[in-house]
PDB file of C-alpha atoms in Angstrom:
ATOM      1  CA  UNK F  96       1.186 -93.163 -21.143  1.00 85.00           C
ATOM      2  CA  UNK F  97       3.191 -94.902 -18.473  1.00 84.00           C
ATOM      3  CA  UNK F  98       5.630 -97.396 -19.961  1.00 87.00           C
ATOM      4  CA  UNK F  99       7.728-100.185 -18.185  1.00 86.00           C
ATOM      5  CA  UNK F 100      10.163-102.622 -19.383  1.00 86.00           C
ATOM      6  CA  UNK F 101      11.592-105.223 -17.086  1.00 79.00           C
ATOM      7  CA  UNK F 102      14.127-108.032 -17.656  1.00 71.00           C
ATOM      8  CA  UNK F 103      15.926-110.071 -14.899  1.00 69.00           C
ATOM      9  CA  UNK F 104      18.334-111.573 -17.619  1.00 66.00           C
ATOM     10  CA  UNK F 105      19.660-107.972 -17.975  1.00 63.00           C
ATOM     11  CA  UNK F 106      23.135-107.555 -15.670  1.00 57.00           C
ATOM     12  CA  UNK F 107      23.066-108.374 -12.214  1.00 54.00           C
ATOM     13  CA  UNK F 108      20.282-106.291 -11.049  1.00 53.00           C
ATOM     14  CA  UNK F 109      18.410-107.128 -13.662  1.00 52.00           C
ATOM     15  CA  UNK F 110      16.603-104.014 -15.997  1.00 70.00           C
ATOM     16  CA  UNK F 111      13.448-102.258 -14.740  1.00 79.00           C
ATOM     17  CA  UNK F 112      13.145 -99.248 -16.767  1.00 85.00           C
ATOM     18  CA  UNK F 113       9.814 -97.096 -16.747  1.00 86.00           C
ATOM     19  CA  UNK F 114       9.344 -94.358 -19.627  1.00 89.00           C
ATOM     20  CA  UNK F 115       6.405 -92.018 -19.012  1.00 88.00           C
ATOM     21  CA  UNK F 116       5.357 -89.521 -21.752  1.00 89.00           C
ATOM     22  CA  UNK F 117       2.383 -87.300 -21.920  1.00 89.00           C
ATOM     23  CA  UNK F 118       1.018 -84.633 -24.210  1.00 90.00           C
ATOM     24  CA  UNK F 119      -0.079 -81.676 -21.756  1.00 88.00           C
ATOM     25  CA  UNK F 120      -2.566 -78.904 -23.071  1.00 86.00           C
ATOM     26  CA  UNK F 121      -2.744 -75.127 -21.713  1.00 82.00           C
ATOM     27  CA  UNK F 122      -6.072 -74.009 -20.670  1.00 81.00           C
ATOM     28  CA  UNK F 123      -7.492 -71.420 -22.462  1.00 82.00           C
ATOM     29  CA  UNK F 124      -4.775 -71.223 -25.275  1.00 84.00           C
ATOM     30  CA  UNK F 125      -3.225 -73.194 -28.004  1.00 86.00           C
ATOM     31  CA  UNK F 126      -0.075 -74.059 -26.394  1.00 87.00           C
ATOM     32  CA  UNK F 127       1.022 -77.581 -25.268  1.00 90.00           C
ATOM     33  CA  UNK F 128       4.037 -79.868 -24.342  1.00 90.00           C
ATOM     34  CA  UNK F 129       5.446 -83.485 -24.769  1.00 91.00           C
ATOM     35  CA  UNK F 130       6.479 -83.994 -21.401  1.00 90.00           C
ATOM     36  CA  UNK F 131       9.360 -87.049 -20.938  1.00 90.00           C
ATOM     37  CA  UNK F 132      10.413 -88.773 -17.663  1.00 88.00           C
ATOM     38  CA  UNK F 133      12.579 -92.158 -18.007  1.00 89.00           C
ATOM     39  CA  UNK F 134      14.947 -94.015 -15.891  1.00 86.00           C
ATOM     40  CA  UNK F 135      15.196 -97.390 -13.651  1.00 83.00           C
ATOM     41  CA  UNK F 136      12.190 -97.792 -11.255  1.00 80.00           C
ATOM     42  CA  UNK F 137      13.023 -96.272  -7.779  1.00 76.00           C
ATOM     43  CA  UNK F 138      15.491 -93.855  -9.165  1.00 77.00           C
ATOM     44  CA  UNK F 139      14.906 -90.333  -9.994  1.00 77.00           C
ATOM     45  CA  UNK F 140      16.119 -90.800 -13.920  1.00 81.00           C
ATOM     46  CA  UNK F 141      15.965 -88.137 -16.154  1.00 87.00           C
ATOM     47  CA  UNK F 142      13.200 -85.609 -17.751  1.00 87.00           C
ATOM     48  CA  UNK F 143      12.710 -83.217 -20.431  1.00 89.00           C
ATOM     49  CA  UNK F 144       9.848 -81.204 -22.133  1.00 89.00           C
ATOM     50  CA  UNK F 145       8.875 -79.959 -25.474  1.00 90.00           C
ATOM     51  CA  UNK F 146       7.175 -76.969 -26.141  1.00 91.00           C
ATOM     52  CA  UNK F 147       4.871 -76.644 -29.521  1.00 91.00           C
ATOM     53  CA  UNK F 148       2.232 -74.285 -30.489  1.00 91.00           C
ATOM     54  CA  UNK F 149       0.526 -76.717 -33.035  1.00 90.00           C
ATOM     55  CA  UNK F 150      -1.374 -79.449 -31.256  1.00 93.00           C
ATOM     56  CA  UNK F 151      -0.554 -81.625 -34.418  1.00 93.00           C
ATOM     57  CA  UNK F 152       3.249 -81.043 -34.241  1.00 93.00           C
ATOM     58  CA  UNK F 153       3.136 -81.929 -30.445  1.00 92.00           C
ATOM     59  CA  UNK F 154       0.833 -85.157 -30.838  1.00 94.00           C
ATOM     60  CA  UNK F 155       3.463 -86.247 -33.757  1.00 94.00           C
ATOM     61  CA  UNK F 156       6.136 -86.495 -31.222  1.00 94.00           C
ATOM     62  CA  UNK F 157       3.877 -88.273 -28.645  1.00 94.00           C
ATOM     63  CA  UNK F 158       2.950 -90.846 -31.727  1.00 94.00           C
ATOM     64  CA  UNK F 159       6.485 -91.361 -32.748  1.00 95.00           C
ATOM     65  CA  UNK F 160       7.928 -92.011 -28.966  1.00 93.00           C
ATOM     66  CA  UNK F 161       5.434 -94.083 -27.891  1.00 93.00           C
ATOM     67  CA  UNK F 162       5.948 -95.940 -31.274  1.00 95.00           C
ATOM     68  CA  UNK F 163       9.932 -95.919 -31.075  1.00 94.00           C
ATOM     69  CA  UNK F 164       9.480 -97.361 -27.285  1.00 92.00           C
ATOM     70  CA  UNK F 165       6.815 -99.735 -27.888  1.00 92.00           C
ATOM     71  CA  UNK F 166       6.507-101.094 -31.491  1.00 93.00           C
ATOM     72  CA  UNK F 167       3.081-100.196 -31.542  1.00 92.00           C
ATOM     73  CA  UNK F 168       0.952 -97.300 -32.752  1.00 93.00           C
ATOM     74  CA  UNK F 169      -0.485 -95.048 -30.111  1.00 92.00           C
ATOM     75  CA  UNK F 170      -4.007 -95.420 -32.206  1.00 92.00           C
ATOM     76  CA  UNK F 171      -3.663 -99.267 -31.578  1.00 90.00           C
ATOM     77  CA  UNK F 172      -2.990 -99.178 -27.843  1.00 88.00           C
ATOM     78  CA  UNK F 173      -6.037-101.203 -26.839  1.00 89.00           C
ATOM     79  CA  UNK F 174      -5.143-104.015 -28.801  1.00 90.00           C
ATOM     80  CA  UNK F 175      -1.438-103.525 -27.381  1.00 89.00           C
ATOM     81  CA  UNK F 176       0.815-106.339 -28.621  1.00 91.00           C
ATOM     82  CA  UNK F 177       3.795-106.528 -26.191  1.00 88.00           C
ATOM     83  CA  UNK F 178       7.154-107.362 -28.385  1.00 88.00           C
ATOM     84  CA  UNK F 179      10.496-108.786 -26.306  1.00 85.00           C
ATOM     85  CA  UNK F 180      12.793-106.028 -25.609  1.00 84.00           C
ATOM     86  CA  UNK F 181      10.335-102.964 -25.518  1.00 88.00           C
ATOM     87  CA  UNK F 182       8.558-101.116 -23.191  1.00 89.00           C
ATOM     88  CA  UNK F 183       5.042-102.206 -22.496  1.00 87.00           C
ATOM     89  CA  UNK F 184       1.540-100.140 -21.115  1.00 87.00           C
ATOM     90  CA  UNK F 185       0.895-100.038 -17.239  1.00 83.00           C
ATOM     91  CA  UNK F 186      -2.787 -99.551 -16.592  1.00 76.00           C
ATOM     92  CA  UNK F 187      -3.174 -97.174 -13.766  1.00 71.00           C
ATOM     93  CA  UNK F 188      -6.199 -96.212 -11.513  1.00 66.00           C
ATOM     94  CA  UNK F 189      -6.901 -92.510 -10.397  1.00 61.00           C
ATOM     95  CA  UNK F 190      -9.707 -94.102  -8.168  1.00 61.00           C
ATOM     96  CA  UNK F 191     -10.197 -93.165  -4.419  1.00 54.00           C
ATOM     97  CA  UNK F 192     -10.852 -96.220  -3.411  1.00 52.00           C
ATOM     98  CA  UNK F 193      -8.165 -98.516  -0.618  1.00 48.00           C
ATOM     99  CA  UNK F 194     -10.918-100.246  -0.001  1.00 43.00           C
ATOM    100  CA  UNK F 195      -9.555-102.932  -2.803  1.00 42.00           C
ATOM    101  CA  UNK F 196      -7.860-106.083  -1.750  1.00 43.00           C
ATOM    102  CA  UNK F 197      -5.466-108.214  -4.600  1.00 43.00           C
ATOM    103  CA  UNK F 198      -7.488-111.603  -5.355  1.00 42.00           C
ATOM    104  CA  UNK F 199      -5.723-114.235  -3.678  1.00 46.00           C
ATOM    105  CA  UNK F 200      -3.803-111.893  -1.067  1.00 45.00           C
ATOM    106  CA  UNK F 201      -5.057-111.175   2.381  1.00 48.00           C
ATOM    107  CA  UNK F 202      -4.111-108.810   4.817  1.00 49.00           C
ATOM    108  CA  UNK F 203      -5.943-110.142   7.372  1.00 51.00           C
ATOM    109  CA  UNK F 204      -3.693-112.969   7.743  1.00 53.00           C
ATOM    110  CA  UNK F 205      -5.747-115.687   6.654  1.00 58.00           C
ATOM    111  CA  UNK F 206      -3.801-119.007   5.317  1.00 63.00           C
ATOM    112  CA  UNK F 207      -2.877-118.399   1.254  1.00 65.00           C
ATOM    113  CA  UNK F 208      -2.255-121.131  -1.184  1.00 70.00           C
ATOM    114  CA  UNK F 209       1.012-119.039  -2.178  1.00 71.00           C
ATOM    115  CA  UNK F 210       4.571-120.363  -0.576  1.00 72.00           C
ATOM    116  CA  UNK F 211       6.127-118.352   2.187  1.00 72.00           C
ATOM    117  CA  UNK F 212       8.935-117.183   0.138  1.00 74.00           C
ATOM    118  CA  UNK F 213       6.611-115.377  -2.216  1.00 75.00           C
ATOM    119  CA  UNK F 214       3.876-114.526   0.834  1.00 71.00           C
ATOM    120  CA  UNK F 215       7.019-112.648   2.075  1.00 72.00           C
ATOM    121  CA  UNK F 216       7.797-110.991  -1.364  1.00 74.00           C
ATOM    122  CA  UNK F 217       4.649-110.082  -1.536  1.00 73.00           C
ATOM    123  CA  UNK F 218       4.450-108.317   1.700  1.00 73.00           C
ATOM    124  CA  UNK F 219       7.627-106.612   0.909  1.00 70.00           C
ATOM    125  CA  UNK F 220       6.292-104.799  -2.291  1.00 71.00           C
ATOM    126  CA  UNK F 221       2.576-103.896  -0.899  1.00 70.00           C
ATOM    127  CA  UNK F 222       4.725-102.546   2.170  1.00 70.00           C
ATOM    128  CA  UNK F 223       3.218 -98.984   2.308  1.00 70.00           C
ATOM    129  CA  UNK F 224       4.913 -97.713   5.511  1.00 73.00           C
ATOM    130  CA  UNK F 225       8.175 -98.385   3.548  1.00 71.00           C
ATOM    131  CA  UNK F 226       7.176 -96.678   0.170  1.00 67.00           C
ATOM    132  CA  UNK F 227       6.131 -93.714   2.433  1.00 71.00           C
ATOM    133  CA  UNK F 228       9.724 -93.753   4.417  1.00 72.00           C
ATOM    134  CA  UNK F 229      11.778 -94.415   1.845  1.00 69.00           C
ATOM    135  CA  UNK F 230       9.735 -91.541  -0.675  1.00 66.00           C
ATOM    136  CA  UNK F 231       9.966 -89.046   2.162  1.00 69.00           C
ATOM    137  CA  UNK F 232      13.895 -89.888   2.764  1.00 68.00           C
ATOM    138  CA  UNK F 233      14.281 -88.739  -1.112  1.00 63.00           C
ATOM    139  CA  UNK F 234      12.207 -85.385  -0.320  1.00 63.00           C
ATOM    140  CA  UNK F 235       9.184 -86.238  -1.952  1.00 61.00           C
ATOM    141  CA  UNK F 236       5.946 -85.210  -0.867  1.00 60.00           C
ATOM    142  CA  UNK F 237       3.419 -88.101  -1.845  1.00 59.00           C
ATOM    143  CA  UNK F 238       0.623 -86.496  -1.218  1.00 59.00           C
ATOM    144  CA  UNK F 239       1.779 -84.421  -4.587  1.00 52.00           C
ATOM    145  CA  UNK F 240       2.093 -86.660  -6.531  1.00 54.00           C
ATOM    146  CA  UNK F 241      -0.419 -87.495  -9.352  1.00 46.00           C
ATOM    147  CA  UNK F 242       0.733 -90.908 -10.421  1.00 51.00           C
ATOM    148  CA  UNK F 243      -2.118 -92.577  -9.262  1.00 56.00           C
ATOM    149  CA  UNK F 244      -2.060 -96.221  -8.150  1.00 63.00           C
ATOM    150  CA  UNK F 245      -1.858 -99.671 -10.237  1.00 67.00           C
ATOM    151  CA  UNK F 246      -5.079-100.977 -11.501  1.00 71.00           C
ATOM    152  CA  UNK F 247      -7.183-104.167 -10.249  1.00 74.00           C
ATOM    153  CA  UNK F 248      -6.836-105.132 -13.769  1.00 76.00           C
ATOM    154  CA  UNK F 249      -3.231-104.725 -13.826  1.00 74.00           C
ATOM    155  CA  UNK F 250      -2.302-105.396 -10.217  1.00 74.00           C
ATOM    156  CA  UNK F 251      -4.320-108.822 -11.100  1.00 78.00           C
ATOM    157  CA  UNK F 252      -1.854-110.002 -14.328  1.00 78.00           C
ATOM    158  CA  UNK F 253       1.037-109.320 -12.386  1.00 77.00           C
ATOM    159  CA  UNK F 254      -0.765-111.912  -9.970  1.00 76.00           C
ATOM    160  CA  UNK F 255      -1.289-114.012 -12.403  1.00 80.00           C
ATOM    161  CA  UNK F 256       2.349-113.956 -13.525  1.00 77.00           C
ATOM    162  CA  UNK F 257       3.649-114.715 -10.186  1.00 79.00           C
ATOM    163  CA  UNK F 258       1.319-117.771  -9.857  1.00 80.00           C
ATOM    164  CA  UNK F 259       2.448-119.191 -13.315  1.00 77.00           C
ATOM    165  CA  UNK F 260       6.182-119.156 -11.821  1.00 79.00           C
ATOM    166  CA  UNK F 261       5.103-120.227  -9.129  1.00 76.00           C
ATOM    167  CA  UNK F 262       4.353-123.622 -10.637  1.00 73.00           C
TER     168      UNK F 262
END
């Protein structure tokens, strides 16, 4: 599960905190691990993992974390309710498909019913190049690195969001 929380009334910079926890399985024996990495978006934050040998042990944990971060039960997550001050589900994709354009956004440089204050946010955040400098600066290796993109669904309410503040 990949978890954010953000909150621009937080501080100066604002909070935006991800929490990502997963319950990882050994092939071919009966050993697993809760497996914790939390900390503000574009820093490194911190990480730890849990060994079990009793799948029901280790999915306990998972439960209870995802609960204690959330307010909601990991057996509910697709009718998530999102409560103020907690963590909420990102969707992601695993697809291999760029081919995918955000509604209402061109690339091609057609004329967009957004401002040019936000058309430049915009462009700022979907900057690739920069995610690729600025991830290879840090020594990471992106092609490593399973974290698989935002999905239309989700890359579409965050859209949605920016519209409604917008008006």
């Amino acid at each position: 599960a990949t978890l954010n929380k953000a909150d621009i009334n937080v501080g100066t910079r604002g909070r935006n905190s991800f929490y990502i926890i997963q319950l990882i399985k050994q092939v071919g024996c009966e050993n697993y691990w809760v497996y914790r990495r939390y900390g503000r978006v574009g820093e490194e934050g911190g990480k730890t993992c849990k060994y079990f040998d009793c799948f029901s042990d280790a999915l306990e944990l998972f439960e209870e974390t995802y609960f204690k971060m959330t307010l909601n039960e990991w057996d509910d997550r697709h009718d998530f309710k999102k409560k103020p001050g907690r963590h909420f589900p990102v969707e992601l994709s695993f697809e291999d498909d760029d081919s995918e354009e955000l509604v209402g956004i061109t690339s091609t440089g057609e004329e967009s019913n957004l401002s040019m204050r936000l058309c430049k946010l915009l462009s700022l955040i979907f900057d690739l190049s920069m995610l690729e400098k600025t991830m290879k600066s840090l020594d990471m290796d992106t092609k490593k690195m399973p974290l698989g993109k935002l999905s239309k669904k989700q890359l579409q309410k965050g859209f949605d969001c920016l519209e409604e503040i917008e008006e």
